[in-house]
Every structure is written in C-alpha cells, then in structure tokens.
CSV table of C-alpha atoms in Angstrom, one decimal:
chain,number,residue,atom,x,y,z
A,1,MET,CA,-19.1,-102.9,-10.2
A,2,LYS,CA,-20.4,-104.7,-7.8
A,3,ARG,CA,-21.1,-104.1,-4.3
A,4,GLU,CA,-19.1,-108.0,-2.8
A,5,GLU,CA,-16.1,-107.4,-6.0
A,6,ALA,CA,-15.4,-103.9,-4.1
A,7,LEU,CA,-15.2,-104.2,-0.6
A,8,LYS,CA,-13.1,-107.8,-1.5
A,9,ILE,CA,-10.5,-105.2,-3.5
A,10,VAL,CA,-11.0,-102.3,-0.6
A,11,LYS,CA,-10.5,-105.3,2.3
A,12,GLU,CA,-6.7,-106.2,0.9
A,13,GLN,CA,-5.4,-102.5,1.4
A,14,LEU,CA,-7.3,-102.2,4.9
A,15,THR,CA,-6.5,-102.6,7.9
A,16,ASP,CA,-9.9,-104.6,10.6
A,17,HIS,CA,-10.6,-101.6,12.1
A,18,ARG,CA,-10.5,-99.5,8.6
A,19,TYR,CA,-12.5,-101.8,7.3
A,20,GLN,CA,-14.7,-101.5,9.7
A,21,HIS,CA,-15.3,-97.9,9.8
A,22,THR,CA,-15.5,-98.1,6.0
A,23,LEU,CA,-19.2,-100.2,5.7
A,24,GLY,CA,-20.6,-97.7,8.3
A,25,VAL,CA,-19.3,-94.7,5.4
A,26,MET,CA,-21.1,-97.2,2.5
A,27,GLU,CA,-23.9,-97.3,4.2
A,28,THR,CA,-23.9,-94.5,5.9
A,29,ALA,CA,-23.4,-92.9,1.9
A,30,ILE,CA,-26.9,-95.1,1.0
A,31,ALA,CA,-29.0,-93.3,3.4
A,32,LEU,CA,-28.0,-90.7,2.7
A,33,ALA,CA,-27.8,-90.6,-1.5
A,34,LYS,CA,-31.5,-92.3,-1.0
A,35,GLN,CA,-32.5,-88.8,1.8
A,36,TYR,CA,-31.2,-86.3,-1.0
A,37,GLY,CA,-31.0,-88.1,-4.2
A,38,ALA,CA,-27.9,-88.7,-5.2
A,39,ASP,CA,-27.2,-91.8,-7.5
A,40,GLU,CA,-26.6,-95.2,-4.4
A,41,LYS,CA,-24.5,-96.9,-6.3
A,42,ASN,CA,-22.0,-93.6,-7.0
A,43,ALA,CA,-22.0,-93.6,-3.6
A,44,GLU,CA,-21.7,-97.1,-2.2
A,45,LEU,CA,-18.7,-97.2,-5.1
A,46,ALA,CA,-17.1,-93.8,-4.1
A,47,ALA,CA,-17.4,-94.4,-0.1
A,48,ILE,CA,-16.2,-98.3,-0.7
A,49,PHE,CA,-13.1,-97.1,-2.0
A,50,HIS,CA,-12.8,-93.5,0.0
A,51,ASP,CA,-9.8,-95.0,1.8
A,52,TYR,CA,-8.1,-96.6,-0.6
A,53,ALA,CA,-4.5,-95.4,-0.7
A,54,LYS,CA,-5.0,-94.7,3.3
A,55,PHE,CA,-2.4,-97.2,4.4
A,56,ARG,CA,-0.1,-96.0,1.3
A,57,PRO,CA,3.6,-95.0,2.0
A,58,GLN,CA,3.7,-91.8,2.4
A,59,ASP,CA,6.2,-91.3,0.0
A,60,GLU,CA,4.4,-93.6,-2.9
A,61,MET,CA,1.7,-91.3,-2.1
A,62,ARG,CA,4.3,-87.2,-2.2
A,63,GLN,CA,5.2,-89.5,-6.2
A,64,ILE,CA,1.1,-89.8,-6.9
A,65,ILE,CA,0.6,-86.1,-6.1
A,66,LEU,CA,3.9,-84.9,-7.6
A,67,SER,CA,3.0,-86.9,-10.9
A,68,GLN,CA,-0.5,-85.8,-11.6
A,69,LYS,CA,0.1,-82.5,-11.0
A,70,PHE,CA,-1.9,-82.5,-7.8
A,71,PRO,CA,-1.9,-79.5,-5.7
A,72,GLN,CA,1.2,-78.3,-4.4
A,73,ASP,CA,0.7,-77.3,-1.9
A,74,LEU,CA,-1.0,-80.5,-0.6
A,75,LEU,CA,2.8,-81.7,0.6
A,76,GLU,CA,3.2,-78.5,3.2
A,77,TYR,CA,0.6,-79.8,5.0
A,78,HIS,CA,-0.2,-83.1,7.1
A,79,ALA,CA,-0.4,-86.2,5.3
A,80,GLU,CA,-3.5,-87.3,6.4
A,81,LEU,CA,-4.7,-85.2,3.4
A,82,TRP,CA,-2.5,-86.9,1.2
A,83,HIS,CA,-4.9,-90.4,1.3
A,84,ALA,CA,-7.7,-88.5,-1.2
A,85,PRO,CA,-6.1,-87.0,-4.2
A,86,ALA,CA,-3.9,-90.0,-4.2
A,87,GLY,CA,-6.0,-92.4,-3.7
A,88,ALA,CA,-8.4,-91.3,-6.1
A,89,TYR,CA,-5.6,-92.2,-8.6
A,90,LEU,CA,-5.4,-95.4,-7.7
A,91,VAL,CA,-9.0,-96.4,-7.4
A,92,GLU,CA,-9.0,-95.3,-11.5
A,93,LYS,CA,-5.6,-97.0,-12.2
A,94,GLU,CA,-5.8,-100.7,-10.0
A,95,ALA,CA,-9.4,-101.5,-9.6
A,96,GLY,CA,-10.4,-99.4,-12.9
A,97,ILE,CA,-13.1,-96.9,-11.9
A,98,LEU,CA,-12.8,-94.3,-14.6
A,99,ASP,CA,-16.6,-92.5,-13.3
A,100,LYS,CA,-15.3,-89.0,-12.9
A,101,GLU,CA,-18.4,-87.7,-10.5
A,102,ILE,CA,-16.6,-90.8,-8.2
A,103,LEU,CA,-13.8,-90.1,-8.3
A,104,ASP,CA,-13.7,-86.6,-7.3
A,105,ALA,CA,-15.7,-87.2,-4.1
A,106,ILE,CA,-12.8,-89.6,-3.1
A,107,ARG,CA,-10.3,-86.7,-4.6
A,108,TYR,CA,-12.2,-84.6,-2.4
A,109,HIS,CA,-13.5,-85.9,1.2
A,110,THR,CA,-10.9,-85.3,3.1
A,111,SER,CA,-10.5,-80.7,2.4
A,112,GLY,CA,-13.9,-80.8,0.6
A,113,ARG,CA,-13.9,-78.0,-2.3
A,114,PRO,CA,-15.5,-74.9,-3.4
A,115,GLY,CA,-18.4,-75.7,-5.0
A,116,MET,CA,-19.0,-79.6,-4.2
A,117,THR,CA,-21.7,-81.3,-5.5
A,118,LEU,CA,-23.8,-83.7,-4.3
A,119,LEU,CA,-22.1,-87.1,-4.2
A,120,GLU,CA,-19.3,-85.2,-2.7
A,121,LYS,CA,-21.4,-83.5,-0.1
A,122,VAL,CA,-22.7,-86.9,0.9
A,123,ILE,CA,-18.7,-88.9,0.6
A,124,TYR,CA,-17.7,-85.9,2.8
A,125,LEU,CA,-20.5,-86.7,5.3
A,126,ALA,CA,-20.9,-90.4,5.6
A,127,ASP,CA,-17.0,-90.8,6.2
A,128,TYR,CA,-18.4,-87.7,9.6
A,129,ILE,CA,-20.4,-89.5,10.9
A,130,GLU,CA,-20.6,-93.0,10.6
A,131,PRO,CA,-21.9,-95.1,13.3
A,132,GLY,CA,-18.6,-96.1,14.4
A,133,ARG,CA,-17.0,-92.5,14.6
A,134,HIS,CA,-17.1,-91.3,18.2
A,135,PHE,CA,-16.2,-87.5,19.2
A,136,PRO,CA,-17.4,-84.5,20.4
A,137,GLY,CA,-19.5,-82.5,17.9
A,138,VAL,CA,-20.4,-85.9,15.9
A,139,ASP,CA,-24.3,-86.0,17.4
A,140,GLU,CA,-25.1,-83.2,16.5
A,141,VAL,CA,-23.9,-83.6,13.1
A,142,ARG,CA,-26.1,-87.1,13.1
A,143,ALA,CA,-28.8,-85.2,13.7
A,144,LEU,CA,-28.1,-82.4,11.0
A,145,ALA,CA,-27.9,-84.8,8.9
A,146,LYS,CA,-31.2,-85.6,8.8
A,147,GLN,CA,-32.8,-82.6,8.1
A,148,ASP,CA,-30.5,-80.6,6.3
A,149,LEU,CA,-26.9,-81.8,4.3
A,150,ASP,CA,-25.3,-78.5,4.2
A,151,THR,CA,-25.9,-77.2,7.3
A,152,ALA,CA,-24.8,-80.7,8.6
A,153,LEU,CA,-21.9,-80.3,6.0
A,154,ILE,CA,-21.8,-77.1,7.2
A,155,GLN,CA,-21.2,-77.9,10.7
A,156,ALA,CA,-18.2,-81.0,10.1
A,157,VAL,CA,-16.3,-78.8,8.2
A,158,LYS,CA,-16.3,-75.9,11.4
A,159,ASN,CA,-16.0,-78.7,13.5
A,160,THR,CA,-12.6,-80.0,11.3
A,161,ILE,CA,-11.3,-76.5,10.7
A,162,GLN,CA,-11.9,-75.9,14.6
A,163,PHE,CA,-10.4,-79.2,16.0
A,164,LEU,CA,-7.0,-78.1,13.5
A,165,MET,CA,-7.2,-74.2,15.8
A,166,LYS,CA,-7.3,-75.7,18.9
A,167,LYS,CA,-4.2,-78.3,18.4
A,168,ASN,CA,-2.5,-75.6,16.1
A,169,HIS,CA,-1.7,-77.9,13.8
A,170,PRO,CA,-2.4,-75.4,9.7
A,171,VAL,CA,-6.0,-75.4,7.9
A,172,TYR,CA,-5.6,-76.9,4.8
A,173,PRO,CA,-7.0,-73.2,2.8
A,174,GLU,CA,-8.9,-75.5,0.5
A,175,SER,CA,-10.9,-76.5,3.9
A,176,PHE,CA,-11.6,-72.5,4.6
A,177,GLN,CA,-12.4,-72.0,1.1
A,178,THR,CA,-14.9,-74.7,1.5
A,179,TYR,CA,-16.2,-73.6,4.4
A,180,ASN,CA,-16.4,-69.9,2.7
A,181,ASP,CA,-18.3,-71.7,-0.4
A,182,LEU,CA,-20.6,-73.7,1.9
A,183,VAL,CA,-22.1,-70.5,4.5
A,184,MET,CA,-22.0,-67.8,1.4
A,185,GLU,CA,-24.4,-70.7,-1.2
A,186,ASP,CA,-26.3,-70.6,2.2
C-alpha cells in the first residue's frame, strides 16, 4: 500500500491532532529504520497505522480483545492499552494489511513485549520520541536514540513505568517483562 493511500485511510479515523502525531511517528520511524537497518516501507506503514483504533469505542475494542482471544488480562488494565491489539486486528480486516511484522509492531507499540523485533522497537520508540511529544525525559531518549536503539528503548520503557507508578496506576505485566528482557539482553 502506498503512503498516500494509507494516510487517507488513517486520517478518517483520527482527530487532526492525532493525525499530526501520526505524521511525526511516520517520519521518526523511517529515520530510525534507516539508521538501524529495519525495513523502511514496513516502518512507514506500521507507523501510519499504529493509532488506527485510538478513537474506537471502548466496547468495540473490548469485544475484539475477547473475540480474538487476545490476552484477557488486558481488560484489567487501562483502556489506553487496548487500541494497540484492537488496532492490529482492525488494520488487517479493514485496511487489508496482512504482513505479520507490521501487525505485530502495531499490536505491541503500547506495552512492548519480550523478544521485540527490530520493527517493533522502531515503532515503539518512534511513537515515544516523535517531534510533537513534549514531556519530561523525552529529550534524553531522543539523544539516546541517535546512539543506540536498545539503550533508548530501555529508557523509554523505564520512563513509562515510572510515570505510571508515580500516578499510582497499575503497570501492565508485559511492560515489566519488556523492560526485564531488554536489560537482560544488554
């Protein structure tokens, strides 16, 4: 699928603000893919579609998680996590993207997972550091991303976990497992 066609499909699903975020994630993902040797076309498509389900009704996302036998424990955690696996499913069904690597990069862009592929790392990090993001710690991760993908990813996951803990929010276990996997690889 060509960039223009993918962007047209996604634009209908997103607010203007989220669409601008998506453009930033796309450009960042392409740059990271180029730097670290991931497939640039797959990075482009995964980035374009990463938030495809962001504004779908929670009931619809819940039903997708249940019907597709995604991990049921997702439903016990913040609904912010749901758009990633629901999005992967909807992108396959509605946009016709069948590439498992692209779908998995969409599926795991919020939680990460142990054994992340290069493309999954690129999309997770691009979503975190795209130019429109402004929050404590993002500039440090941007600088790290220029040097080493895994080091930047470790810091991004650590920052996310710490942010949730400071707010007394539960942390999805797969996020902890992602962090552990990354630091044990290092």
